[in-house]
Amino acid sequence: MNQNSEKKEKSRLPPGQHLTDRFPVLQKGRIPIIDRENYILELEGELDKPMRFRLKDLYKIQDKEIIADIHCVTSWSKYDTKWGGISFNKLFDLVKPKSTAKYVEFLCADKGFTTTVPIEKLHAKNTILALTYEGEPISEKHGGPVRPIIPNLYFYKSAKWVLRINFLKEDRLGYWERGGYSNKADPWKEQRYSSQD
Ligand SMILES: Nc1nc2c(c(=O)[nH]1)N[C@H]1C(S)=C(S)[C@@H](COP(=O)(O)O)O[C@H]1N2
Ligand SMILES: [Mo]
């Protein structure tokens, strides 16, 4: 590796992170098992057209694949993870967020887990509502059947096992955020703890 490419590799890793080839599994409690046949995703809150989707209907509207580096606040990063699913722009075309929709809250099957992001974070072009990982339906342990992938923020914002997406006027702290982690969660600014917000 010449000096230039070494420098490039380094700048790809946010401050305080180290690279792993594994794919660690992290959640607050047990892995919930979701019945994919009867799964329903609800989009509600500040929307002109609140909607419910069955899993097979979500598969029909897939429009995007991303290859993303992911960064966990516990300091591991993994390069080039490949996810497929639905761009949030496409979802927004369907449910039509009102101008009052400023934040998006994800509510999950492991009861009590929530996380919220400002709506504009979901417009980033490397951000999707994911259904597949490396070409296969997302496994149970990695949050299947449905999870957002938001690589620009620490990975705790990429909620696993999402059942409801609630569009909010005001921000609302999530599970790890109430527990002392940053609500901003930008790995490049190393926003790890709520004391930094
Ligand atoms: N529903 C739910 N989503 C969650 C969590 C959780 O506890 N529950 N943990 C978060 C954290 S801290 C991380 S690092 C990633 C881990 O995702 P992975 O297990 O696919 O690596 O999921 C995030 N999403
Ligand atoms: Mo994490």
XYZ file of N, CA and C and ligand atoms in Angstrom:
616
model
N 0.854 -1.200 0.000
C 0.000 0.000 0.000
C 0.889 1.249 0.000
N 0.666 2.143 -0.920
C 1.467 3.368 -0.893
C 0.881 4.338 0.145
N 1.637 5.406 0.355
C 1.240 6.304 1.446
C -0.147 6.910 1.249
N -0.440 7.226 -0.024
C -1.721 7.856 -0.300
C -2.905 6.970 0.039
N -2.828 5.710 -0.405
C -3.981 4.840 -0.158
C -4.101 4.506 1.328
N -2.967 4.492 2.017
C -3.025 4.282 3.462
C -3.783 5.418 4.146
N -3.496 6.606 3.693
C -4.154 7.772 4.248
C -5.666 7.694 3.982
N -6.002 7.264 2.759
C -7.393 7.147 2.382
C -8.110 6.118 3.258
N -7.478 4.965 3.464
C -8.062 3.925 4.317
C -8.327 4.486 5.715
N -7.358 5.227 6.241
C -7.511 5.777 7.585
C -8.692 6.708 7.671
N -8.852 7.578 6.666
C -9.908 8.578 6.767
C -11.289 7.950 6.557
N -11.299 6.706 6.169
C -12.589 6.019 6.029
C -13.116 5.554 7.389
N -12.241 5.488 8.379
C -12.632 5.003 9.705
C -12.857 6.197 10.638
N -14.061 6.351 11.192
C -14.301 7.496 12.083
C -13.404 7.427 13.323
N -13.199 8.569 13.992
C -12.308 8.616 15.157
C -12.739 7.643 16.252
N -11.757 6.953 16.831
C -12.024 6.069 17.972
C -12.609 4.719 17.596
N -12.734 4.443 16.301
C -13.305 3.162 15.859
C -12.202 2.196 15.444
N -12.480 0.889 15.508
C -11.596 -0.102 14.916
C -12.406 -1.011 13.996
N -11.709 -1.588 13.043
C -12.368 -2.358 11.995
C -12.555 -3.809 12.421
N -13.705 -4.403 12.086
C -13.893 -5.836 12.302
C -14.420 -6.471 11.024
N -14.083 -7.754 10.827
C -14.634 -8.512 9.703
C -15.869 -9.273 10.132
N -16.030 -9.440 11.439
C -17.198 -10.171 11.930
C -18.422 -9.261 11.829
N -19.566 -9.816 12.171
C -20.755 -8.975 12.253
C -21.369 -9.216 13.631
N -20.925 -8.441 14.634
C -21.429 -8.632 15.998
C -22.959 -8.471 16.042
N -23.573 -9.132 17.006
C -25.020 -9.027 17.215
C -25.247 -8.326 18.545
N -25.974 -7.219 18.517
C -26.188 -6.426 19.728
C -27.638 -6.017 19.868
N -28.211 -6.227 21.038
C -29.520 -5.667 21.349
C -29.688 -5.634 22.844
N -30.743 -4.916 23.278
C -30.899 -4.689 24.712
C -31.295 -5.947 25.457
N -31.971 -6.883 24.789
C -32.456 -8.080 25.480
C -32.430 -9.271 24.551
N -33.528 -10.028 24.562
C -33.598 -11.209 23.703
C -33.998 -10.860 22.286
N -33.660 -11.750 21.381
C -34.016 -11.554 19.972
C -35.476 -11.948 19.772
N -36.347 -10.999 19.377
C -37.751 -11.371 19.169
C -37.903 -12.138 17.854
N -38.787 -13.119 17.858
C -39.039 -13.880 16.634
C -40.311 -13.321 15.999
N -40.199 -12.888 14.768
C -41.333 -12.259 14.086
C -41.895 -13.218 13.034
N -43.208 -13.387 13.057
C -43.896 -14.227 12.077
C -44.008 -13.433 10.766
N -43.190 -13.801 9.790
C -43.107 -12.995 8.559
C -44.397 -13.043 7.737
N -45.178 -14.121 7.859
C -46.450 -14.240 7.125
C -47.443 -13.169 7.579
N -47.461 -12.920 8.886
C -48.466 -12.001 9.439
C -47.898 -10.633 9.818
N -46.635 -10.423 9.463
C -45.970 -9.160 9.799
C -46.689 -7.971 9.144
N -46.870 -6.919 9.919
C -47.406 -5.668 9.356
C -46.566 -4.493 9.836
N -46.177 -3.648 8.908
C -45.472 -2.403 9.250
C -46.472 -1.253 9.183
N -46.542 -0.478 10.270
C -47.459 0.659 10.304
C -46.688 1.969 10.212
N -47.120 2.845 9.323
C -46.569 4.206 9.266
C -47.668 5.163 9.683
N -47.402 5.949 10.713
C -48.460 6.746 11.337
C -47.898 8.076 11.836
N -48.783 8.893 12.397
C -48.351 10.190 12.923
C -48.636 11.301 11.923
N -47.688 12.200 11.784
C -47.883 13.405 10.958
C -47.786 13.077 9.468
N -48.795 12.365 8.962
C -48.806 11.928 7.567
C -50.153 12.258 6.937
N -50.141 12.621 5.642
C -51.418 12.777 4.937
C -52.047 11.419 4.655
N -51.208 10.409 4.427
C -51.725 9.068 4.115
C -51.060 7.997 4.981
N -51.501 7.881 6.235
C -50.955 6.802 7.058
C -51.213 5.460 6.355
N -50.258 4.545 6.432
C -50.412 3.280 5.701
C -49.900 2.112 6.523
N -50.400 0.909 6.144
C -49.909 -0.351 6.705
C -49.455 -1.221 5.550
N -48.360 -1.916 5.735
C -47.822 -2.767 4.665
C -47.605 -4.175 5.191
N -47.996 -5.162 4.391
C -47.547 -6.523 4.670
C -46.147 -6.685 4.094
N -45.443 -7.703 4.570
C -44.051 -7.867 4.145
C -43.961 -8.055 2.627
N -44.870 -8.853 2.066
C -44.763 -9.100 0.625
C -45.019 -7.818 -0.184
N -45.813 -6.909 0.373
C -46.038 -5.634 -0.321
C -44.799 -4.738 -0.237
N -44.075 -4.853 0.877
C -42.816 -4.098 0.973
C -41.822 -4.634 -0.056
N -41.746 -5.959 -0.183
C -40.819 -6.540 -1.171
C -41.119 -6.036 -2.582
N -42.432 -5.822 -2.857
C -42.811 -5.378 -4.218
C -42.345 -3.964 -4.531
N -42.162 -3.141 -3.518
C -41.788 -1.753 -3.812
C -40.295 -1.475 -3.559
N -39.502 -2.541 -3.439
C -38.049 -2.339 -3.286
C -37.514 -1.531 -4.470
N -36.656 -0.593 -4.184
C -36.111 0.219 -5.284
C -34.627 0.539 -5.111
N -33.965 -0.032 -4.064
C -32.611 0.451 -3.846
C -31.705 -0.545 -3.125
N -30.442 -0.565 -3.546
C -29.407 -1.311 -2.821
C -28.334 -0.330 -2.387
N -27.777 -0.565 -1.216
C -26.669 0.281 -0.763
C -25.512 -0.612 -0.303
N -24.310 -0.079 -0.415
C -23.146 -0.707 0.202
C -22.607 0.323 1.175
N -22.626 -0.027 2.461
C -22.372 0.985 3.480
C -21.393 0.488 4.530
N -20.620 1.431 5.085
C -19.808 1.165 6.271
C -20.683 1.451 7.486
N -20.669 0.535 8.457
C -21.478 0.762 9.658
C -20.569 0.917 10.880
N -21.022 1.747 11.805
C -20.200 2.137 12.946
C -21.001 2.007 14.237
N -20.596 1.065 15.093
C -21.276 0.875 16.379
C -20.583 1.740 17.426
N -21.374 2.310 18.322
C -20.827 3.207 19.343
C -19.875 2.468 20.291
N -19.995 1.131 20.375
C -19.067 0.360 21.212
C -17.698 0.219 20.549
N -17.539 0.847 19.383
C -16.259 1.101 18.703
C -15.907 0.160 17.548
N -16.766 -0.825 17.232
C -16.459 -1.593 16.024
C -17.102 -0.945 14.804
N -16.382 -1.052 13.696
C -16.907 -0.619 12.399
C -16.756 -1.768 11.428
N -17.661 -1.849 10.475
C -17.595 -2.888 9.447
C -17.803 -2.224 8.099
N -16.886 -2.534 7.166
C -16.961 -1.907 5.845
C -17.824 -2.725 4.886
N -18.398 -2.018 3.920
C -19.006 -2.660 2.742
C -20.101 -3.674 3.059
N -21.007 -3.298 3.942
C -22.167 -4.171 4.158
C -23.216 -3.843 3.092
N -23.808 -4.885 2.533
C -24.730 -4.667 1.404
C -26.182 -4.930 1.824
N -27.018 -3.944 1.645
C -28.425 -4.013 2.057
C -29.314 -3.651 0.883
N -30.495 -4.264 0.848
C -31.479 -3.912 -0.179
C -32.798 -3.568 0.469
N -33.574 -2.709 -0.177
C -34.878 -2.352 0.389
C -35.494 -1.177 -0.321
N -36.071 -0.299 0.476
C -36.887 0.788 -0.062
C -36.269 2.120 0.365
N -36.081 3.010 -0.597
C -35.568 4.327 -0.230
C -36.657 5.067 0.559
N -36.246 5.873 1.510
C -37.246 6.630 2.268
C -37.971 7.625 1.365
N -37.300 8.113 0.337
C -37.992 9.019 -0.579
C -39.197 8.334 -1.204
N -39.021 7.071 -1.558
C -40.131 6.303 -2.139
C -41.264 6.125 -1.115
N -40.876 5.778 0.114
C -41.902 5.620 1.161
C -42.643 6.936 1.411
N -41.877 8.022 1.414
C -42.493 9.336 1.674
C -43.465 9.709 0.551
N -43.151 9.315 -0.706
C -44.082 9.568 -1.806
C -45.426 8.898 -1.542
N -45.396 7.747 -0.860
C -46.631 7.005 -0.593
C -47.395 7.583 0.603
N -46.687 7.845 1.705
C -47.395 8.219 2.944
C -47.529 9.733 3.118
N -46.781 10.487 2.339
C -46.902 11.947 2.303
C -46.819 12.619 3.689
N -45.583 12.726 4.197
C -45.409 13.435 5.474
C -45.930 14.869 5.382
N -46.633 15.308 6.422
C -47.061 16.708 6.504
C -45.827 17.577 6.769
N -45.988 18.888 6.562
C -44.842 19.776 6.806
C -44.480 19.799 8.291
N -45.394 19.354 9.137
C -45.134 19.301 10.588
C -44.324 18.069 10.998
N -44.087 17.144 10.080
C -43.325 15.924 10.410
C -41.839 16.257 10.419
N -41.273 16.405 11.611
C -39.868 16.821 11.725
C -38.946 15.693 12.183
N -39.523 14.706 12.872
C -38.739 13.588 13.409
C -39.434 12.274 13.086
N -38.622 11.224 12.993
C -39.180 9.910 12.684
C -38.730 8.933 13.772
N -39.739 8.338 14.419
C -39.478 7.406 15.518
C -39.733 5.971 15.036
N -38.794 5.084 15.352
C -38.943 3.674 15.005
C -39.292 2.908 16.283
N -40.382 2.125 16.231
C -40.795 1.326 17.391
C -40.654 -0.147 17.028
N -40.131 -0.930 17.952
C -39.601 -2.251 17.601
C -40.269 -3.382 18.375
N -40.060 -4.586 17.891
C -40.696 -5.771 18.479
C -40.088 -6.146 19.829
N -38.839 -5.781 20.094
C -38.304 -5.969 21.450
C -38.826 -4.783 22.264
N -39.946 -5.019 22.917
C -40.770 -3.944 23.501
C -39.935 -2.966 24.321
N -40.208 -1.674 24.072
C -39.483 -0.650 24.797
C -38.330 -0.078 24.004
N -37.908 -0.781 22.932
C -36.838 -0.201 22.118
C -37.432 0.758 21.108
N -36.971 1.993 21.173
C -37.320 2.992 20.165
C -36.058 3.786 19.854
N -36.064 4.423 18.712
C -35.038 5.430 18.444
C -35.628 6.418 17.451
N -35.144 7.663 17.494
C -35.725 8.737 16.687
C -34.614 9.450 15.928
N -34.905 9.823 14.689
C -33.949 10.623 13.913
C -34.676 11.804 13.275
N -33.973 12.910 13.045
C -34.577 14.013 12.293
C -34.912 13.514 10.883
N -36.066 13.932 10.363
C -36.537 13.379 9.084
C -35.517 13.591 7.966
N -34.767 14.677 8.002
C -33.848 14.936 6.876
C -32.713 13.904 6.803
N -32.420 13.247 7.936
C -31.378 12.208 7.912
C -31.769 11.039 7.020
N -33.080 10.871 6.809
C -33.558 9.728 6.017
C -33.508 10.011 4.518
N -33.226 11.258 4.149
C -33.079 11.592 2.732
C -31.686 11.276 2.202
N -30.734 10.967 3.095
C -29.363 10.679 2.650
C -29.386 9.519 1.662
N -28.535 9.577 0.654
C -28.684 8.603 -0.426
C -28.195 7.206 -0.060
N -27.477 7.075 1.051
C -27.047 5.737 1.502
C -27.966 5.184 2.591
N -29.195 5.655 2.648
C -30.095 5.311 3.756
C -31.381 4.675 3.219
N -31.715 3.488 3.720
C -32.926 2.800 3.233
C -33.662 2.110 4.383
N -34.900 1.730 4.102
C -35.608 0.778 4.940
C -35.256 -0.593 4.371
N -34.437 -1.348 5.100
C -33.827 -2.553 4.518
C -34.670 -3.804 4.751
N -34.682 -4.649 3.730
C -35.351 -5.959 3.785
C -34.357 -7.097 3.600
N -33.248 -6.813 2.912
C -32.263 -7.866 2.653
C -30.868 -7.430 3.093
N -30.076 -8.456 3.463
C -28.656 -8.253 3.771
C -27.862 -9.249 2.928
N -26.895 -8.749 2.186
C -26.098 -9.582 1.277
C -26.998 -10.459 0.405
N -28.081 -9.873 -0.077
C -28.947 -10.557 -1.042
C -29.971 -11.508 -0.457
N -29.978 -11.706 0.857
C -30.940 -12.615 1.497
C -31.806 -11.810 2.466
N -33.038 -12.296 2.736
C -33.846 -11.627 3.760
C -33.026 -11.453 5.041
N -33.132 -10.317 5.672
C -32.343 -10.044 6.888
C -32.674 -11.116 7.937
N -31.655 -11.684 8.535
C -31.850 -12.764 9.510
C -32.472 -12.198 10.780
N -33.000 -13.113 11.601
C -33.626 -12.694 12.858
C -32.647 -11.913 13.729
N -31.429 -12.435 13.864
C -30.512 -11.782 14.814
C -30.076 -10.394 14.342
N -30.110 -10.143 13.041
C -29.721 -8.816 12.545
C -30.916 -7.899 12.280
N -32.094 -8.277 12.827
C -33.203 -7.317 12.816
C -34.278 -7.559 11.796
N -34.250 -8.729 11.126
C -35.268 -9.022 10.136
C -36.643 -9.177 10.768
N -37.712 -8.945 10.000
C -37.680 -8.760 8.556
C -37.370 -7.345 8.060
N -37.500 -6.328 8.923
C -37.404 -4.950 8.429
C -36.631 -4.078 9.414
N -35.628 -3.380 8.919
C -34.936 -2.393 9.755
C -34.425 -1.257 8.872
N -34.398 -0.021 9.381
C -33.728 1.039 8.637
C -32.220 0.852 8.745
N -31.515 1.215 7.700
C -30.060 1.289 7.754
C -29.685 2.746 7.497
N -29.078 3.345 8.528
C -28.745 4.780 8.513
C -27.248 4.894 8.801
N -26.416 4.639 7.791
C -24.965 4.506 8.034
C -24.303 5.797 8.504
N -24.928 6.950 8.264
C -24.308 8.209 8.672
C -24.387 8.446 10.176
N -25.126 7.597 10.885
C -25.242 7.722 12.339
C -24.773 6.425 12.991
N -24.365 6.496 14.260
C -24.000 5.268 14.976
C -25.118 4.247 14.816
N -24.719 2.982 14.871
C -25.613 1.907 14.442
C -26.819 1.719 15.363
N -26.794 2.301 16.576
C -27.998 2.155 17.422
C -29.188 2.913 16.860
N -28.966 3.812 15.906
C -30.099 4.480 15.239
C -30.718 3.580 14.167
N -30.028 2.499 13.797
C -30.559 1.568 12.794
C -31.351 0.477 13.519
N -32.590 0.825 13.859
C -33.423 -0.030 14.714
C -33.704 -1.372 14.061
N -33.596 -2.446 14.848
C -33.929 -3.782 14.349
C -35.405 -4.081 14.628
N -35.981 -5.026 13.884
C -37.349 -5.535 14.117
C -38.389 -4.415 14.192
N -38.375 -3.512 13.232
C -39.295 -2.373 13.273
C -40.731 -2.827 12.973
N -41.669 -2.371 13.811
C -43.095 -2.653 13.613
C -43.873 -1.397 13.257
N -43.431 -0.261 13.794
C -44.146 1.005 13.545
C -43.141 2.110 13.277
N -43.512 2.991 12.370
C -42.715 4.190 12.123
C -43.644 5.372 12.361
N -43.286 6.180 13.349
C -44.172 7.243 13.810
C -43.550 8.597 13.479
N -44.270 9.400 12.706
C -43.784 10.722 12.298
C -44.221 11.747 13.327
N -43.251 12.487 13.858
C -43.483 13.347 15.025
C -43.194 14.810 14.731
N -43.897 15.673 15.468
C -43.596 17.113 15.409
C -42.355 17.442 16.211
N -42.234 16.728 17.353
C -41.146 17.029 18.286
C -40.254 15.809 18.426
N -39.032 16.037 18.818
C -38.090 14.950 19.052
C -38.527 14.140 20.281
N -38.116 12.883 20.317
C -38.440 12.026 21.459
C -37.264 11.088 21.667
N -36.696 11.093 22.857
C -35.496 10.268 23.089
C -35.818 8.785 22.998
N -34.888 8.028 22.459
C -35.040 6.582 22.343
C -34.421 5.836 23.516
N -34.332 4.527 23.358
C -33.907 3.641 24.441
C -32.455 3.894 24.866
N -31.515 3.834 23.918
C -30.106 4.048 24.292
C -29.862 5.513 24.607
N -30.633 6.386 23.944
C -30.457 7.819 24.146
C -30.862 8.203 25.574
N -31.942 7.590 26.072
C -32.325 7.819 27.486
C -31.280 7.234 28.419
N -30.583 6.229 27.942
C -29.564 5.567 28.768
C -28.197 6.237 28.710
N -28.114 7.412 28.096
C -26.856 8.151 28.142
C -26.096 8.250 26.835
N -26.644 7.655 25.779
C -25.975 7.789 24.476
C -26.503 9.012 23.735
N -25.676 9.515 22.840
C -25.989 10.760 22.138
C -27.226 10.616 21.263
N -28.064 11.638 21.259
C -29.210 11.654 20.359
C -28.803 12.114 18.968
N -27.620 12.714 18.851
C -27.152 13.181 17.542
C -26.414 12.075 16.812
N -25.496 11.410 17.540
C -24.941 10.130 17.088
C -24.184 10.177 15.765
N -23.467 11.269 15.515
C -22.655 11.342 14.294
C -21.264 10.761 14.576
N -20.918 9.620 13.958
C -19.621 8.996 14.259
C -18.427 9.853 13.843
N -18.613 10.689 12.839
C -17.503 11.527 12.372
C -17.204 12.652 13.347
N -18.226 13.060 14.120
C -18.018 14.055 15.184
C -17.802 13.360 16.525
N -17.779 12.050 16.499
C -17.634 11.213 17.690
C -18.624 11.613 18.782
N -19.891 11.762 18.367
C -20.955 12.099 19.321
C -21.494 10.811 19.935
N -20.800 10.343 20.992
C -21.175 9.054 21.594
C -22.157 9.203 22.754
N -21.984 10.245 23.563
C -22.722 10.318 24.833
C -23.641 11.528 24.883
N -24.736 11.396 25.649
C -25.710 12.484 25.712
C -25.109 13.730 26.358
N -24.041 13.545 27.145
C -23.374 14.709 27.739
C -22.785 15.629 26.656
N -22.609 15.087 25.425
C -22.070 15.898 24.333
C -23.171 16.635 23.562
N -24.441 16.220 23.744
C -25.543 16.881 23.036
C -25.836 18.188 23.706
N -34.848 -3.155 18.154
C -33.565 -2.920 18.467
N -32.764 -2.374 17.531
C -31.465 -2.146 17.799
C -30.918 -2.419 19.071
C -31.795 -2.982 20.057
O -31.432 -3.238 21.222
N -33.099 -3.215 19.707
N -29.581 -2.148 19.316
C -28.890 -1.229 18.422
C -27.443 -1.308 18.524
S -26.733 -0.682 19.921
C -26.649 -1.762 17.490
S -24.976 -1.634 17.527
C -27.257 -2.427 16.316
C -26.691 -3.813 16.163
O -27.164 -4.408 15.000
P -26.628 -5.848 14.632
O -26.994 -6.763 15.775
O -27.291 -6.207 13.343
O -25.129 -5.736 14.506
O -28.661 -2.545 16.422
C -29.291 -1.397 16.964
N -30.693 -1.585 16.817
Mo -24.459 -0.333 19.271
